[in-house]
Amino acid sequence: MEDDEKTNDTFQHAAEGGAIGAAKNAARYVIKTGGRKSNIVNVYDKTVKSSRGNPKWFARIDKPHGKVQYHHVNVNKAITGVPDPHIPISQATAQAAGAAGSVLNVVNKVAPAVAAVSVAIETVQFGAAVFKDIKNGSTRNTIEKTVSVAAATAGGMSGFSAGAAIGTAVLPGIGTILGGLVGAIFGGATAGSYAEEASEKVFDSIGLGIDHPKCEKCGQEFERHRYKEGHQNLCPNCR
């Protein structure tokens, strides 16, 4: 049962990280497939505007054309400060990037709704933790929830940055966006789960939400995890 709960918590933290990654991608990048005859997928950076106020293109994956007779990645010098390297890639990689671009375009569009749902779920869960603590005369569930969400958020943010950097090195544009999203998911899951395990050990060591009443049936003192069991008056042997 506890393993199932841990698995569910890990998925929850991964979803929190994913929502962060999707929101950050949507806030910064625009993805468009097709365009000119040679274009497969284009990525525009909203933080860099043209004289007309439109996002400038950051990276573009093209089919062979003109003097560049191979599938390649173009990178905008106006953003990177580096001359367009025309990075060669295979046809299969170019096609996969085009397919990924279509999927990530959808992710970008639904990112605000995903973020809103994630916040709503976290709010409900936080409320449930507070209610449980009030009922059980504890504060531990609320503190644990706060710590794990904060850690998952921080992990998602740092994972996004690291993943985006790695993705850019591998495949500028689509790799940047996909790397950021994957990094945020793993960062959220890892940091959130680690924070839960660490806080459990710390709180157990200081006895937060734990007391030692006497069993009403046999009179023996027992360890009661009040934050989980509430005001249980019987020891495990007498239940």
Coordinates of C-alpha atoms in Angstrom, one line a residue:
M1 CA 0.0 0.0 0.0
E2 CA 2.8 2.4 0.9
D3 CA 4.7 1.5 -2.3
D4 CA 1.5 2.4 -4.3
E5 CA 1.3 5.7 -2.4
K6 CA 5.0 6.5 -3.2
T7 CA 4.4 5.7 -6.8
N8 CA 1.4 7.9 -7.0
D9 CA 3.3 10.7 -5.3
T10 CA 6.2 10.4 -7.8
F11 CA 3.8 10.6 -10.7
Q12 CA 2.2 13.7 -9.0
H13 CA 5.6 15.4 -8.7
A14 CA 6.4 14.5 -12.3
A15 CA 3.2 16.1 -13.4
E16 CA 4.0 19.2 -11.3
G17 CA 7.4 19.4 -13.0
G18 CA 5.8 18.8 -16.4
A19 CA 3.3 21.5 -16.0
I20 CA 6.1 23.9 -15.1
G21 CA 8.1 22.9 -18.2
A22 CA 5.2 23.1 -20.5
A23 CA 4.2 26.6 -19.2
K24 CA 7.8 27.9 -19.5
N25 CA 8.1 26.6 -23.1
A26 CA 4.7 28.1 -24.0
A27 CA 5.7 31.4 -22.5
R28 CA 8.9 31.6 -24.5
Y29 CA 8.6 29.6 -27.8
V30 CA 6.3 29.4 -30.7
I31 CA 6.5 26.3 -33.0
K32 CA 5.4 26.2 -36.6
T33 CA 5.6 23.3 -39.0
G34 CA 6.1 23.8 -42.7
G35 CA 6.4 27.3 -44.2
R36 CA 8.7 27.7 -47.1
K37 CA 9.1 24.6 -49.3
S38 CA 12.4 23.7 -47.6
N39 CA 11.1 24.2 -44.1
I40 CA 10.2 21.2 -41.9
V41 CA 9.7 22.9 -38.5
N42 CA 10.5 26.4 -37.1
V43 CA 11.0 27.6 -33.6
Y44 CA 10.5 31.3 -32.7
D45 CA 11.7 33.0 -29.5
K46 CA 9.1 35.4 -28.0
T47 CA 11.8 37.1 -25.9
V48 CA 13.6 38.4 -29.0
K49 CA 11.4 40.6 -31.2
S50 CA 11.8 42.0 -34.7
S51 CA 11.4 45.7 -35.5
R52 CA 7.7 44.9 -36.1
G53 CA 7.3 43.4 -32.7
N54 CA 7.2 39.8 -33.9
P55 CA 9.1 36.9 -32.4
K56 CA 12.3 36.2 -34.2
W57 CA 13.1 32.7 -35.4
F58 CA 15.6 30.8 -33.2
A59 CA 16.1 27.6 -35.0
R60 CA 14.8 25.9 -38.1
I61 CA 15.1 22.4 -39.6
D62 CA 15.3 22.4 -43.3
K63 CA 15.3 19.9 -46.2
P64 CA 18.2 20.1 -48.7
H65 CA 18.1 23.3 -50.7
G66 CA 20.3 25.7 -52.5
K67 CA 24.0 25.2 -51.6
V68 CA 23.2 23.0 -48.6
Q69 CA 22.3 19.7 -50.1
Y70 CA 21.5 17.8 -46.9
H71 CA 19.0 17.9 -44.1
H72 CA 20.2 20.5 -41.6
V73 CA 19.5 22.8 -38.6
N74 CA 19.7 26.6 -39.1
V75 CA 20.3 28.7 -36.0
N76 CA 19.7 32.5 -36.0
K77 CA 22.9 34.5 -35.5
A78 CA 20.8 37.5 -34.3
I79 CA 19.9 35.4 -31.2
T80 CA 23.0 33.3 -30.7
G81 CA 25.7 35.7 -31.9
V82 CA 27.2 32.8 -33.8
P83 CA 27.1 32.4 -37.6
D84 CA 24.5 29.9 -38.8
P85 CA 26.4 26.5 -38.6
H86 CA 23.9 24.6 -40.9
I87 CA 24.2 21.6 -38.6
P88 CA 23.9 18.4 -40.7
I89 CA 21.3 15.8 -39.5
S90 CA 19.9 12.7 -41.1
Q91 CA 16.6 12.6 -43.0
A92 CA 15.2 10.4 -40.2
T93 CA 16.2 12.9 -37.5
A94 CA 14.7 15.7 -39.5
Q95 CA 11.4 13.8 -39.9
A96 CA 11.4 12.8 -36.2
A97 CA 12.0 16.5 -35.3
G98 CA 9.0 17.5 -37.5
A99 CA 6.8 15.0 -35.8
A100 CA 8.0 16.1 -32.4
G101 CA 7.4 19.7 -33.4
S102 CA 3.7 18.9 -34.1
V103 CA 3.3 17.2 -30.8
L104 CA 5.1 20.0 -28.8
N105 CA 3.0 22.6 -30.6
V106 CA -0.1 20.9 -29.1
V107 CA 1.6 20.8 -25.7
N108 CA 2.3 24.5 -25.9
K109 CA -1.3 25.3 -26.7
V110 CA -2.7 23.3 -23.8
A111 CA 0.1 24.3 -21.4
P112 CA -2.1 27.1 -19.7
A113 CA -4.9 24.6 -19.0
V114 CA -2.4 21.9 -17.8
A115 CA -0.9 24.4 -15.4
A116 CA -4.3 25.5 -14.1
V117 CA -5.3 21.8 -13.5
S118 CA -2.0 21.2 -11.7
V119 CA -2.6 24.1 -9.4
A120 CA -6.2 23.0 -8.8
I121 CA -5.1 19.5 -7.9
E122 CA -2.3 20.8 -5.6
T123 CA -4.8 23.1 -3.9
V124 CA -7.2 20.3 -3.2
Q125 CA -4.5 18.0 -1.9
F126 CA -3.1 20.8 0.3
G127 CA -6.6 21.4 1.7
A128 CA -7.0 17.7 2.4
A129 CA -3.7 17.7 4.3
V130 CA -4.8 20.7 6.4
F131 CA -8.2 19.1 7.1
K132 CA -6.5 15.8 8.1
D133 CA -4.2 17.7 10.5
I134 CA -7.0 19.6 12.1
K135 CA -8.9 16.3 12.6
N136 CA -5.9 14.5 14.0
G137 CA -4.4 17.3 16.0
S138 CA -1.3 17.4 14.0
T139 CA 0.7 19.7 11.6
R140 CA 2.8 17.1 9.9
N141 CA 0.7 16.4 6.8
T142 CA 0.5 20.1 5.9
I143 CA 4.2 20.6 6.4
E144 CA 5.1 17.6 4.4
K145 CA 2.9 18.7 1.5
T146 CA 4.3 22.1 1.5
V147 CA 7.9 20.8 1.5
S148 CA 7.3 18.3 -1.3
V149 CA 5.5 20.8 -3.5
A150 CA 8.2 23.4 -3.0
A151 CA 10.9 20.8 -3.8
A152 CA 9.1 19.6 -6.9
T153 CA 8.6 23.1 -8.1
A154 CA 12.3 23.9 -7.6
G155 CA 13.3 20.6 -9.1
G156 CA 11.1 21.3 -12.1
M157 CA 12.6 24.7 -12.7
S158 CA 16.2 23.6 -12.4
G159 CA 15.5 20.4 -14.5
F160 CA 13.9 22.6 -17.2
S161 CA 17.1 24.8 -17.4
A162 CA 19.4 21.8 -17.5
G163 CA 17.3 19.8 -20.0
A164 CA 16.9 22.8 -22.3
A165 CA 20.7 23.4 -22.3
I166 CA 21.4 19.7 -23.1
G167 CA 18.6 19.7 -25.8
T168 CA 20.0 22.8 -27.4
A169 CA 23.5 21.2 -27.6
V170 CA 22.0 18.2 -29.3
L171 CA 19.3 19.8 -31.5
P172 CA 18.8 23.5 -31.3
G173 CA 15.1 24.5 -31.3
I174 CA 13.1 21.3 -31.0
G175 CA 15.8 19.8 -28.8
T176 CA 15.7 22.9 -26.6
I177 CA 11.9 22.6 -26.0
L178 CA 11.8 18.8 -25.6
G179 CA 14.9 18.8 -23.4
G180 CA 13.3 21.5 -21.1
L181 CA 10.1 19.6 -20.8
V182 CA 11.7 16.2 -20.1
G183 CA 14.2 17.8 -17.7
A184 CA 11.3 19.5 -15.8
I185 CA 9.4 16.2 -15.5
F186 CA 12.4 14.3 -14.1
G187 CA 13.5 17.2 -12.0
G188 CA 10.0 17.5 -10.4
A189 CA 9.7 13.8 -9.8
T190 CA 13.2 13.4 -8.3
A191 CA 13.2 16.5 -6.1
G192 CA 9.6 16.0 -4.9
S193 CA 10.2 12.3 -4.0
Y194 CA 13.5 13.0 -2.3
A195 CA 12.0 15.8 -0.2
E196 CA 9.2 13.4 0.9
E197 CA 11.6 10.7 2.0
A198 CA 14.0 13.1 3.7
S199 CA 11.2 14.9 5.5
E200 CA 9.7 11.6 6.7
K201 CA 13.1 10.7 8.3
V202 CA 13.6 14.1 9.9
F203 CA 10.0 14.3 11.3
D204 CA 10.2 10.7 12.6
S205 CA 13.5 11.6 14.3
I206 CA 12.0 14.5 16.2
G207 CA 8.7 12.7 16.8
L208 CA 6.5 15.2 14.9
G209 CA 2.9 14.0 14.9
I210 CA 3.9 10.9 17.0
D211 CA 3.0 10.3 20.6
H212 CA 3.0 7.4 23.1
P213 CA -0.4 6.8 24.7
K214 CA -1.5 3.8 26.8
C215 CA -3.7 1.3 25.1
E216 CA -7.3 1.5 26.5
K217 CA -7.6 -2.3 26.3
C218 CA -4.3 -3.8 27.6
G219 CA -2.8 -0.7 29.2
Q220 CA 0.5 -1.0 27.3
E221 CA 2.2 2.1 26.0
F222 CA 2.5 2.1 22.2
E223 CA 3.8 4.4 19.5
R224 CA 0.9 6.2 17.7
H225 CA 1.5 8.0 14.5
R226 CA -1.3 10.5 15.1
Y227 CA -0.8 12.3 11.8
K228 CA -1.9 9.1 10.1
E229 CA -4.0 7.2 12.7
G230 CA -5.7 10.1 14.3
H231 CA -6.7 9.6 18.0
Q232 CA -6.4 5.8 17.9
N233 CA -6.7 4.4 21.5
L234 CA -5.8 0.8 20.9
C235 CA -2.3 -0.6 20.3
P236 CA -1.7 -2.7 17.2
N237 CA -2.1 -6.0 19.1
C238 CA -5.5 -5.0 20.4
R239 CA -7.0 -3.6 17.3

